[in-house]
CSV table of C-alpha atoms and ligand atoms in Angstrom, one decimal:
chain,number,residue,atom,x,y,z
A,609,UNK,CA,0.0,0.0,0.0
A,610,UNK,CA,1.8,3.2,-1.0
A,611,UNK,CA,0.4,6.4,0.4
A,612,UNK,CA,1.4,10.0,-0.3
A,613,UNK,CA,2.3,11.3,3.2
A,614,UNK,CA,5.2,13.6,2.4
A,615,UNK,CA,4.5,17.0,3.8
A,616,UNK,CA,1.2,16.0,5.4
A,617,UNK,CA,0.6,18.0,8.6
A,618,UNK,CA,-0.9,15.7,11.2
A,619,UNK,CA,-1.9,15.8,14.9
A,620,UNK,CA,-2.2,12.4,16.7
A,621,UNK,CA,-3.7,12.5,20.2
A,622,UNK,CA,-2.8,9.4,22.2
A,623,UNK,CA,0.4,8.8,20.4
A,624,UNK,CA,2.5,7.3,23.2
A,625,UNK,CA,1.4,3.6,22.7
A,626,UNK,CA,-0.6,1.2,20.6
A,627,UNK,CA,-2.5,2.4,17.5
A,628,UNK,CA,-1.6,6.1,18.0
A,629,UNK,CA,2.1,5.4,18.4
A,630,UNK,CA,2.2,3.3,15.3
A,631,UNK,CA,0.2,5.8,13.3
A,632,UNK,CA,2.7,8.6,14.4
A,633,UNK,CA,5.6,6.3,13.4
A,634,UNK,CA,4.2,5.4,10.0
A,635,UNK,CA,3.3,9.1,9.3
A,636,UNK,CA,6.8,10.2,10.2
A,637,UNK,CA,8.4,7.4,8.2
A,638,UNK,CA,6.3,8.5,5.2
A,639,UNK,CA,7.6,12.1,5.4
A,640,UNK,CA,4.7,13.7,7.3
A,641,UNK,CA,5.1,16.3,10.0
A,642,UNK,CA,3.4,15.1,13.2
A,643,UNK,CA,2.4,16.7,16.5
A,644,UNK,CA,2.2,13.9,19.0
A,645,UNK,CA,0.2,14.3,22.2
A,646,UNK,CA,0.0,12.2,25.3
A,647,UNK,CA,0.9,12.2,29.0
A,648,UNK,CA,3.9,9.8,28.7
A,649,UNK,CA,6.2,12.2,26.9
A,650,UNK,CA,9.3,10.0,27.4
A,651,UNK,CA,7.7,7.7,24.8
A,652,UNK,CA,6.8,10.5,22.5
A,653,UNK,CA,10.4,11.8,22.7
A,654,UNK,CA,11.8,8.4,21.4
A,655,UNK,CA,10.0,9.0,18.0
A,656,UNK,CA,11.0,12.7,18.0
A,657,UNK,CA,14.6,11.7,18.6
A,658,UNK,CA,14.5,9.6,15.4
A,659,UNK,CA,12.8,12.3,13.3
A,660,UNK,CA,13.6,15.6,15.1
A,661,UNK,CA,12.5,17.7,12.1
A,662,UNK,CA,9.2,15.9,11.7
A,663,UNK,CA,7.9,14.8,15.1
A,664,UNK,CA,6.9,17.4,17.7
A,665,UNK,CA,5.9,16.0,21.1
A,666,UNK,CA,3.5,17.8,23.4
A,667,UNK,CA,2.6,16.8,27.0
A,668,UNK,CA,-1.1,16.7,27.6
A,669,UNK,CA,-3.7,15.0,29.7
A,670,UNK,CA,-7.0,15.0,27.8
A,671,UNK,CA,-8.8,15.5,31.1
A,672,UNK,CA,-7.5,19.1,30.9
A,673,UNK,CA,-10.1,20.3,28.5
A,674,UNK,CA,-9.4,24.0,29.2
A,675,UNK,CA,-5.9,23.8,27.7
A,676,UNK,CA,-7.0,22.2,24.4
A,677,UNK,CA,-7.7,25.4,22.3
A,678,UNK,CA,-4.3,26.9,23.1
A,679,UNK,CA,-2.5,23.6,22.6
A,680,UNK,CA,-4.3,22.9,19.3
A,681,UNK,CA,-3.2,26.4,18.1
A,682,UNK,CA,0.4,25.7,19.2
A,683,UNK,CA,0.3,22.4,17.2
A,684,UNK,CA,-1.0,24.0,14.0
A,685,UNK,CA,1.5,26.9,14.4
A,686,UNK,CA,4.3,24.4,14.8
A,687,UNK,CA,3.1,22.3,11.8
A,688,UNK,CA,2.3,25.5,9.9
A,689,UNK,CA,-1.0,24.1,8.9
A,690,UNK,CA,-3.2,21.0,9.4
A,691,UNK,CA,-4.2,18.3,7.0
A,692,UNK,CA,-5.1,15.4,9.4
A,693,UNK,CA,-6.1,14.9,13.0
A,694,UNK,CA,-6.5,11.5,14.6
A,695,UNK,CA,-8.0,11.1,18.1
A,696,UNK,CA,-6.6,7.8,19.5
A,697,UNK,CA,-6.6,8.5,23.2
A,698,UNK,CA,-8.8,5.9,24.9
A,699,UNK,CA,-9.1,3.8,28.1
A,700,UNK,CA,-10.8,0.4,28.6
A,701,UNK,CA,-10.4,-0.6,32.3
A,702,UNK,CA,-11.3,-4.2,33.1
A,703,UNK,CA,-14.8,-4.3,34.5
A,704,UNK,CA,-16.2,-7.3,36.4
A,705,UNK,CA,-19.6,-8.8,35.4
A,706,UNK,CA,-21.2,-7.4,38.5
A,707,UNK,CA,-19.1,-4.3,38.9
A,708,UNK,CA,-20.6,-0.8,38.5
A,709,UNK,CA,-17.6,1.5,39.2
A,710,UNK,CA,-18.5,5.2,38.6
A,711,UNK,CA,-14.8,6.1,38.9
A,712,UNK,CA,-13.8,3.7,36.0
A,713,UNK,CA,-16.9,4.8,34.0
A,714,UNK,CA,-16.3,8.5,34.3
A,715,UNK,CA,-12.7,8.0,33.3
A,716,UNK,CA,-13.9,6.4,30.1
A,717,UNK,CA,-16.4,9.2,29.5
A,718,UNK,CA,-13.7,11.8,30.0
A,719,UNK,CA,-10.9,10.3,27.9
A,720,UNK,CA,-13.0,8.5,25.2
A,721,UNK,CA,-15.7,11.1,24.8
A,722,UNK,CA,-15.0,14.5,26.3
A,723,UNK,CA,-11.4,14.6,25.1
A,724,UNK,CA,-12.4,13.7,21.6
A,725,UNK,CA,-15.0,16.5,21.6
A,726,UNK,CA,-12.5,19.1,22.8
A,727,UNK,CA,-9.9,18.2,20.2
A,728,UNK,CA,-12.1,17.4,17.2
A,729,UNK,CA,-14.3,20.5,17.7
A,730,UNK,CA,-11.1,22.6,17.4
A,731,UNK,CA,-10.2,20.7,14.2
A,732,UNK,CA,-13.8,21.0,12.8
A,733,UNK,CA,-13.8,24.8,13.4
A,734,UNK,CA,-10.5,25.2,11.6
A,735,UNK,CA,-11.2,22.9,8.8
A,736,UNK,CA,-14.7,24.3,8.1
A,737,UNK,CA,-12.9,27.6,7.6
A,738,UNK,CA,-10.2,26.3,5.4
A,739,UNK,CA,-12.4,23.8,3.5
A,740,UNK,CA,-9.7,21.2,3.8
A,741,UNK,CA,-8.5,18.3,5.9
A,742,UNK,CA,-9.4,14.9,7.4
A,743,UNK,CA,-10.7,14.1,10.9
A,744,UNK,CA,-10.4,10.5,12.1
A,745,UNK,CA,-12.1,9.2,15.2
A,746,UNK,CA,-11.3,5.7,16.5
A,747,UNK,CA,-14.5,3.9,17.4
A,748,UNK,CA,-14.8,0.2,17.9
A,749,UNK,CA,-16.9,-2.8,16.9
A,750,UNK,CA,-17.8,-2.8,20.7
A,751,UNK,CA,-19.8,0.4,20.0
A,752,UNK,CA,-22.2,-1.4,17.6
A,753,UNK,CA,-24.3,-2.9,20.3
A,754,UNK,CA,-24.9,-2.6,24.1
A,755,UNK,CA,-22.8,-5.6,25.1
A,756,UNK,CA,-22.9,-6.6,28.8
A,757,UNK,CA,-19.1,-6.8,29.3
A,758,UNK,CA,-18.2,-3.2,29.7
A,759,UNK,CA,-21.3,-1.0,29.3
A,760,UNK,CA,-19.7,2.4,29.4
A,761,UNK,CA,-16.8,1.5,27.0
A,762,UNK,CA,-19.4,0.3,24.5
A,763,UNK,CA,-21.4,3.4,25.0
A,764,UNK,CA,-18.4,5.7,24.6
A,765,UNK,CA,-17.6,4.1,21.2
A,766,UNK,CA,-21.3,4.3,20.1
A,767,UNK,CA,-20.9,8.0,21.0
A,768,UNK,CA,-17.8,8.3,18.9
A,769,UNK,CA,-19.7,6.7,15.9
A,770,UNK,CA,-22.6,9.1,16.2
A,771,UNK,CA,-20.5,12.2,16.8
A,772,UNK,CA,-18.3,11.5,13.8
A,773,UNK,CA,-21.4,10.8,11.6
A,774,UNK,CA,-22.8,14.2,12.7
A,775,UNK,CA,-19.5,16.0,12.0
A,776,UNK,CA,-19.5,14.2,8.6
A,777,UNK,CA,-23.0,15.5,7.8
A,778,UNK,CA,-21.9,19.0,8.7
A,779,UNK,CA,-18.5,19.1,7.0
A,780,UNK,CA,-18.7,16.9,3.9
A,781,UNK,CA,-20.2,19.8,1.9
A,782,UNK,CA,-17.3,22.0,3.0
A,783,UNK,CA,-14.7,19.6,1.5
A,784,UNK,CA,-13.6,18.1,4.9
A,785,UNK,CA,-13.3,14.3,5.2
A,786,UNK,CA,-14.6,12.8,8.4
A,787,UNK,CA,-13.6,9.2,8.9
A,788,UNK,CA,-14.9,6.7,11.5
A,789,UNK,CA,-12.6,3.7,12.1
A,790,UNK,CA,-14.2,0.6,13.8
A,791,UNK,CA,-11.4,-1.8,14.8
A,792,UNK,CA,-11.9,-5.2,16.2
A,793,UNK,CA,-9.3,-6.5,18.6
A,794,UNK,CA,-5.8,-5.0,17.9
A,795,UNK,CA,-2.5,-6.1,19.6
A,796,UNK,CA,-1.8,-3.2,22.0
A,797,UNK,CA,-1.4,-2.5,25.7
A,798,UNK,CA,-5.1,-2.1,25.9
A,799,UNK,CA,-5.8,-5.8,25.0
A,800,UNK,CA,-2.5,-7.4,26.2
A,801,UNK,CA,-4.1,-8.8,29.4
A,802,UNK,CA,-7.1,-10.2,27.6
A,803,UNK,CA,-5.4,-13.1,25.8
A,804,UNK,CA,-7.1,-12.5,22.5
A,805,UNK,CA,-5.6,-15.0,20.1
A,806,UNK,CA,-6.8,-13.4,16.8
A,807,UNK,CA,-6.0,-9.7,17.4
A,808,UNK,CA,-4.8,-7.7,14.4
A,809,UNK,CA,-1.1,-6.6,14.5
A,810,UNK,CA,-0.9,-2.9,15.3
A,811,UNK,CA,1.3,-2.3,12.2
A,812,UNK,CA,-1.5,-3.6,10.0
A,813,UNK,CA,-4.2,-1.6,11.9
A,814,UNK,CA,-2.3,1.6,11.4
A,815,UNK,CA,-1.6,0.9,7.7
A,816,UNK,CA,-5.3,0.4,7.1
A,817,UNK,CA,-6.3,3.6,9.1
A,818,UNK,CA,-3.9,5.6,6.9
A,819,UNK,CA,-5.3,3.9,3.8
A,820,UNK,CA,-8.8,5.2,4.8
A,821,UNK,CA,-7.6,8.7,5.9
A,822,UNK,CA,-9.2,10.5,3.0
A,823,UNK,CA,-12.2,8.2,2.5
A,824,UNK,CA,-15.1,9.9,4.2
A,825,UNK,CA,-17.4,7.3,5.9
A,826,UNK,CA,-17.3,4.4,8.4
A,827,UNK,CA,-14.7,1.7,8.0
A,828,UNK,CA,-14.3,-1.7,9.7
A,829,UNK,CA,-10.6,-2.7,9.8
A,830,UNK,CA,-11.4,-6.3,9.2
A,831,UNK,CA,-13.5,-6.9,6.0
A,832,UNK,CA,-15.4,-9.8,7.7
A,833,UNK,CA,-16.6,-7.5,10.5
A,834,UNK,CA,-18.6,-5.5,7.9
A,835,UNK,CA,-20.8,-8.6,7.4
A,836,UNK,CA,-20.8,-9.9,11.0
A,837,UNK,CA,-21.8,-6.5,12.5
A,838,UNK,CA,-24.3,-5.9,9.7
A,839,UNK,CA,-26.1,-9.0,11.1
A,840,UNK,CA,-25.4,-8.3,14.8
A,841,UNK,CA,-26.8,-4.8,14.6
A,842,UNK,CA,-30.1,-6.2,13.3
A,843,UNK,CA,-30.6,-8.9,15.9
A,844,UNK,CA,-33.7,-8.0,17.9
A,845,UNK,CA,-32.9,-6.8,21.4
A,846,UNK,CA,-34.6,-9.7,23.4
A,847,UNK,CA,-32.6,-12.3,21.3
A,848,UNK,CA,-29.4,-10.3,21.6
A,849,UNK,CA,-29.9,-10.3,25.4
A,850,UNK,CA,-30.2,-14.1,25.4
A,851,UNK,CA,-27.0,-14.4,23.4
A,852,UNK,CA,-25.2,-12.5,26.2
A,853,UNK,CA,-22.3,-11.4,24.0
A,854,UNK,CA,-19.5,-9.8,26.1
B,1012,NAP,N1,-6.7,-2.3,20.9
B,1012,NAP,C1,-7.9,-2.7,20.5
B,1012,NAP,O1,-8.2,-3.9,20.4
B,1012,NAP,C2,-8.9,-1.6,20.1
B,1012,NAP,C3,-10.0,-2.0,19.5
B,1012,NAP,C4,-11.0,-1.1,19.1
B,1012,NAP,C5,-10.8,0.3,19.4
B,1012,NAP,N2,-9.6,0.6,20.0
B,1012,NAP,C6,-9.4,2.1,20.4
B,1012,NAP,O2,-8.2,2.5,19.8
B,1012,NAP,C7,-7.7,3.6,20.6
B,1012,NAP,C8,-6.3,3.4,20.9
B,1012,NAP,O3,-6.2,2.3,21.8
B,1012,NAP,P1,-4.9,1.3,21.9
B,1012,NAP,O4,-5.4,-0.1,21.8
B,1012,NAP,O5,-3.9,1.8,21.0
B,1012,NAP,O6,-4.6,1.6,23.4
B,1012,NAP,P2,-3.2,1.9,24.2
B,1012,NAP,O7,-2.0,1.3,23.7
B,1012,NAP,O8,-3.6,1.7,25.7
B,1012,NAP,O9,-3.1,3.5,24.0
B,1012,NAP,C9,-3.9,4.4,24.5
B,1012,NAP,C10,-3.4,5.8,24.3
B,1012,NAP,O10,-4.4,6.7,24.9
B,1012,NAP,C11,-3.6,7.7,25.6
B,1012,NAP,N3,-4.4,8.2,26.8
B,1012,NAP,C12,-5.0,7.5,27.8
B,1012,NAP,N4,-5.4,8.3,28.7
B,1012,NAP,C13,-5.1,9.6,28.4
B,1012,NAP,C14,-5.2,10.8,28.9
B,1012,NAP,N5,-5.8,11.0,30.1
B,1012,NAP,N6,-4.7,11.9,28.3
B,1012,NAP,C15,-4.0,11.7,27.1
B,1012,NAP,N7,-3.9,10.6,26.5
B,1012,NAP,C16,-4.4,9.5,27.1
B,1012,NAP,C17,-2.4,7.0,26.1
B,1012,NAP,O11,-1.3,7.9,26.3
B,1012,NAP,P3,-0.8,8.3,27.8
B,1012,NAP,O12,-1.2,7.2,28.7
B,1012,NAP,O13,0.7,8.4,27.6
B,1012,NAP,O14,-1.4,9.6,28.1
B,1012,NAP,C18,-2.1,6.1,24.8
B,1012,NAP,O15,-1.3,6.9,24.0
B,1012,NAP,C19,-8.7,3.7,21.8
B,1012,NAP,O16,-9.7,4.7,21.5
B,1012,NAP,C20,-9.3,2.4,21.8
B,1012,NAP,O17,-10.6,2.4,22.5
B,1012,NAP,C21,-8.7,-0.3,20.4
């Protein structure tokens, strides 16, 4: 898959590990300029040390909503423009089958939803004005139904799907691409403890996400998921409940 990334000006939020780190690496390797955002700046620095003229790390906790507008401006000033923004920050704490932890749930709401809104609203405002750019939100197949395993994680991903669709419906006419990515399991720190045998390698996931970066719409990373989730989404609720999918 050959992509034209040279000179692309990108912001990746959640770039210190997993999908975001691999996206930042592939973007930099392809010749893009990348502003990388996360709390673990030691990890961001490693990529910046390899590509000092292309990778610009910024420390940020997405819970600090108030600092987003200034930091967004700082990123676009550093990059001297913006072609692409990818919101990858996310948390999925393990939740027991009878556990209702408001602390864990609010953390998911803040990182998976509120942080995305704070960053992507800034990008939407700018891109609506320039009539140019791509906005990518990382959803999940977990957001396609209200599965019993981790209710708020599933709900946060359903939120991402609907928010991205609404942005797409606002911005498509302005020439801005809005892309929803729905991965199944990917080999990252988030899934390491779950022992999932068929998780997608993170390198492949990032390659596919970059392949879709200018293709407005919703994309499952695994082609078979397009069919499986077409069916799963149509199972009547009482039957879905009896299936008890986690
Ligand atoms: N792995 C999967 O199977 C899978 C499947 C479907 C969807 N996804 C989604 O893909 C996205 C990336 O997940 P991943 O698997 O790559 O997980 P990961 O390796 O755990 O990476 C999560 C990223 O989120 C950042 N993050 C977490 N809390 C943050 C905070 N408070 N402020 C700023 N950044 C924060 C982390 O950076 P710091 O900790 O350094 O701040 C890290 O860079 C998530 O939205 C996840 O829900 C993953």
